[in-house]
Amino acid sequence: MMRPSIIQLTYMKRYLVLVTLLTMLLGVGACKKKKSENPLPVYPAPSWSSAGTEKYPFSMTAVVQLPNAMQAGYTKEDELGAFMNGECRGAGEVVMVGNNITFYVMIRGQAAEEEDIIFKYFSAGTGHIYLSKKPVEFTVDGNYGSADQPWVLELEPQQ
């Protein structure tokens, strides 16, 4: 059996080092690719406004808060809207309750409204829009949450 020469050993070491480096680089690239897969879309600021009283003469109020995890990212440019059938029926007004970001929303509708209300939250800091997981039923003169017990929204990103 023949022993490899020093030249052959040198080439083998170089080959192993090269293969190891390429494997490491490909591995890092694969990790970066996985993180960036399916990124959230970025939206321009929406400027949501409430529907008028002539079209929707009845109303209800909602007092809602952002989830704790989203409180720190709030900016004055963020927006919250209440939507029925894709139409903005109420825009949130921000009021600080203690250290929490709280939105007061007057939601407009018809007396026999059957569509559910979905809240949308726009984060200006990220450009992402989040949707409430639980729809709310429109009730004439109804209340959803209160100043003492605001409803904490469960939000998920809009894809």
Short mmCIF file of N, CA and C in Angstrom, two decimals, residues 85-152:
data_model
loop_
_atom_site.label_atom_id
_atom_site.label_comp_id
_atom_site.label_asym_id
_atom_site.label_seq_id
_atom_site.Cartn_x
_atom_site.Cartn_y
_atom_site.Cartn_z
N ASN A 85 -68.03 44.92 5.93
CA ASN A 85 -68.14 44.64 4.50
C ASN A 85 -67.10 45.42 3.69
N GLY A 86 -65.89 45.55 4.25
CA GLY A 86 -64.80 46.24 3.57
C GLY A 86 -64.83 47.75 3.62
N GLU A 87 -65.85 48.34 4.24
CA GLU A 87 -66.00 49.79 4.31
C GLU A 87 -65.68 50.28 5.72
N CYS A 88 -64.91 51.36 5.81
CA CYS A 88 -64.59 51.93 7.12
C CYS A 88 -65.85 52.57 7.71
N ARG A 89 -66.23 52.10 8.89
CA ARG A 89 -67.42 52.61 9.55
C ARG A 89 -67.09 53.39 10.82
N GLY A 90 -65.81 53.44 11.17
CA GLY A 90 -65.41 54.21 12.33
C GLY A 90 -63.90 54.29 12.43
N ALA A 91 -63.39 55.47 12.77
CA ALA A 91 -61.94 55.67 12.93
C ALA A 91 -61.66 55.91 14.40
N GLY A 92 -60.63 55.26 14.91
CA GLY A 92 -60.29 55.35 16.33
C GLY A 92 -59.62 56.65 16.72
N GLU A 93 -60.01 57.17 17.87
CA GLU A 93 -59.36 58.33 18.48
C GLU A 93 -58.54 57.81 19.65
N VAL A 94 -57.27 58.19 19.72
CA VAL A 94 -56.38 57.68 20.76
C VAL A 94 -56.52 58.47 22.04
N VAL A 95 -56.61 57.72 23.14
CA VAL A 95 -56.61 58.28 24.49
C VAL A 95 -55.72 57.39 25.33
N MET A 96 -54.82 58.01 26.09
CA MET A 96 -53.98 57.22 27.00
C MET A 96 -54.79 56.90 28.25
N VAL A 97 -54.90 55.64 28.58
CA VAL A 97 -55.55 55.19 29.82
C VAL A 97 -54.45 54.53 30.64
N GLY A 98 -53.99 55.26 31.67
CA GLY A 98 -52.81 54.79 32.40
C GLY A 98 -51.63 54.85 31.45
N ASN A 99 -50.95 53.74 31.28
CA ASN A 99 -49.82 53.67 30.34
C ASN A 99 -50.20 52.94 29.06
N ASN A 100 -51.49 52.73 28.83
CA ASN A 100 -51.94 51.95 27.68
C ASN A 100 -52.53 52.82 26.59
N ILE A 101 -52.23 52.43 25.34
CA ILE A 101 -52.81 53.08 24.17
C ILE A 101 -54.23 52.54 24.03
N THR A 102 -55.21 53.44 24.10
CA THR A 102 -56.62 53.04 24.01
C THR A 102 -57.28 53.82 22.88
N PHE A 103 -58.09 53.14 22.10
CA PHE A 103 -58.80 53.76 21.00
C PHE A 103 -60.28 53.81 21.31
N TYR A 104 -60.88 54.99 21.13
CA TYR A 104 -62.33 55.16 21.22
C TYR A 104 -62.84 55.24 19.78
N VAL A 105 -63.82 54.39 19.47
CA VAL A 105 -64.32 54.32 18.09
C VAL A 105 -65.85 54.42 18.10
N MET A 106 -66.39 55.36 17.34
CA MET A 106 -67.83 55.39 17.11
C MET A 106 -68.06 54.71 15.78
N ILE A 107 -68.80 53.62 15.80
CA ILE A 107 -69.02 52.79 14.62
C ILE A 107 -70.43 53.07 14.09
N ARG A 108 -70.51 53.44 12.81
CA ARG A 108 -71.78 53.79 12.18
C ARG A 108 -72.38 52.57 11.47
N GLY A 109 -73.73 52.50 11.42
CA GLY A 109 -74.39 51.40 10.74
C GLY A 109 -75.87 51.62 10.54
N GLN A 110 -76.51 50.64 9.96
CA GLN A 110 -77.96 50.61 9.77
C GLN A 110 -78.58 49.82 10.92
N ALA A 111 -79.87 50.02 11.18
CA ALA A 111 -80.55 49.33 12.28
C ALA A 111 -80.53 47.81 12.11
N ALA A 112 -80.70 47.34 10.90
CA ALA A 112 -80.77 45.90 10.66
C ALA A 112 -79.44 45.35 10.10
N GLU A 113 -78.35 45.95 10.49
CA GLU A 113 -77.02 45.56 9.99
C GLU A 113 -76.71 44.12 10.41
N GLU A 114 -76.25 43.30 9.46
CA GLU A 114 -75.94 41.91 9.77
C GLU A 114 -74.47 41.57 9.59
N GLU A 115 -73.70 42.46 9.01
CA GLU A 115 -72.27 42.21 8.82
C GLU A 115 -71.53 42.39 10.14
N ASP A 116 -70.47 41.60 10.34
CA ASP A 116 -69.64 41.74 11.53
C ASP A 116 -68.64 42.87 11.34
N ILE A 117 -68.18 43.39 12.46
CA ILE A 117 -67.18 44.45 12.47
C ILE A 117 -65.81 43.81 12.65
N ILE A 118 -64.87 44.22 11.82
CA ILE A 118 -63.48 43.79 11.92
C ILE A 118 -62.65 45.05 12.16
N PHE A 119 -61.76 45.01 13.14
CA PHE A 119 -60.88 46.14 13.40
C PHE A 119 -59.59 45.94 12.61
N LYS A 120 -59.11 47.03 12.02
CA LYS A 120 -57.83 47.03 11.33
C LYS A 120 -56.94 48.05 12.03
N TYR A 121 -55.69 47.65 12.24
CA TYR A 121 -54.71 48.52 12.88
C TYR A 121 -53.53 48.68 11.93
N PHE A 122 -53.19 49.94 11.62
CA PHE A 122 -52.03 50.24 10.79
C PHE A 122 -50.90 50.73 11.68
N SER A 123 -49.76 50.05 11.60
CA SER A 123 -48.57 50.46 12.34
C SER A 123 -47.67 51.25 11.39
N ALA A 124 -47.55 52.55 11.63
CA ALA A 124 -46.71 53.39 10.78
C ALA A 124 -45.24 53.01 10.89
N GLY A 125 -44.83 52.53 12.06
CA GLY A 125 -43.43 52.16 12.26
C GLY A 125 -42.99 51.00 11.38
N THR A 126 -43.90 50.05 11.12
CA THR A 126 -43.57 48.89 10.30
C THR A 126 -44.20 48.92 8.92
N GLY A 127 -45.29 49.71 8.78
CA GLY A 127 -46.03 49.73 7.52
C GLY A 127 -46.95 48.54 7.37
N HIS A 128 -47.15 47.78 8.43
CA HIS A 128 -47.99 46.59 8.37
C HIS A 128 -49.41 46.91 8.85
N ILE A 129 -50.36 46.16 8.32
CA ILE A 129 -51.75 46.25 8.77
C ILE A 129 -52.09 44.94 9.48
N TYR A 130 -52.76 45.08 10.60
CA TYR A 130 -53.17 43.93 11.41
C TYR A 130 -54.69 43.90 11.49
N LEU A 131 -55.26 42.69 11.49
CA LEU A 131 -56.70 42.50 11.56
C LEU A 131 -57.07 41.86 12.88
N SER A 132 -58.24 42.24 13.41
CA SER A 132 -58.71 41.60 14.64
C SER A 132 -59.15 40.17 14.32
N LYS A 133 -58.83 39.26 15.22
CA LYS A 133 -59.18 37.85 15.03
C LYS A 133 -60.66 37.60 15.29
N LYS A 134 -61.22 38.34 16.24
CA LYS A 134 -62.62 38.11 16.62
C LYS A 134 -63.50 39.24 16.10
N PRO A 135 -64.45 38.92 15.22
CA PRO A 135 -65.37 39.96 14.76
C PRO A 135 -66.36 40.33 15.86
N VAL A 136 -66.92 41.53 15.72
CA VAL A 136 -67.89 42.06 16.68
C VAL A 136 -69.19 42.29 15.95
N GLU A 137 -70.30 42.01 16.59
CA GLU A 137 -71.62 42.23 16.00
C GLU A 137 -72.03 43.68 16.21
N PHE A 138 -72.57 44.30 15.16
CA PHE A 138 -73.06 45.67 15.28
C PHE A 138 -74.37 45.66 16.06
N THR A 139 -74.45 46.49 17.10
CA THR A 139 -75.65 46.63 17.92
C THR A 139 -75.94 48.12 18.07
N VAL A 140 -77.13 48.54 17.65
CA VAL A 140 -77.51 49.94 17.76
C VAL A 140 -77.40 50.39 19.22
N ASP A 141 -76.71 51.50 19.45
CA ASP A 141 -76.46 52.06 20.78
C ASP A 141 -75.69 51.11 21.70
N GLY A 142 -75.04 50.12 21.14
CA GLY A 142 -74.30 49.14 21.94
C GLY A 142 -72.91 49.64 22.30
N ASN A 143 -72.28 48.90 23.20
CA ASN A 143 -70.91 49.20 23.64
C ASN A 143 -70.07 47.94 23.55
N TYR A 144 -68.87 48.12 23.12
CA TYR A 144 -67.90 47.04 23.05
C TYR A 144 -66.68 47.52 23.82
N GLY A 145 -66.50 47.02 25.03
CA GLY A 145 -65.46 47.53 25.91
C GLY A 145 -65.93 48.81 26.58
N SER A 146 -65.16 49.27 27.56
CA SER A 146 -65.50 50.51 28.27
C SER A 146 -64.21 51.20 28.69
N ALA A 147 -64.34 52.41 29.20
CA ALA A 147 -63.15 53.15 29.66
C ALA A 147 -62.47 52.40 30.81
N ASP A 148 -63.28 51.78 31.68
CA ASP A 148 -62.72 51.02 32.80
C ASP A 148 -62.16 49.67 32.37
N GLN A 149 -62.78 49.07 31.37
CA GLN A 149 -62.36 47.76 30.89
C GLN A 149 -62.33 47.73 29.36
N PRO A 150 -61.34 48.36 28.77
CA PRO A 150 -61.25 48.33 27.30
C PRO A 150 -61.01 46.90 26.82
N TRP A 151 -61.53 46.62 25.65
CA TRP A 151 -61.34 45.31 25.05
C TRP A 151 -59.95 45.27 24.42
N VAL A 152 -59.13 44.28 24.81
CA VAL A 152 -57.79 44.13 24.23
C VAL A 152 -57.93 43.33 22.94
#
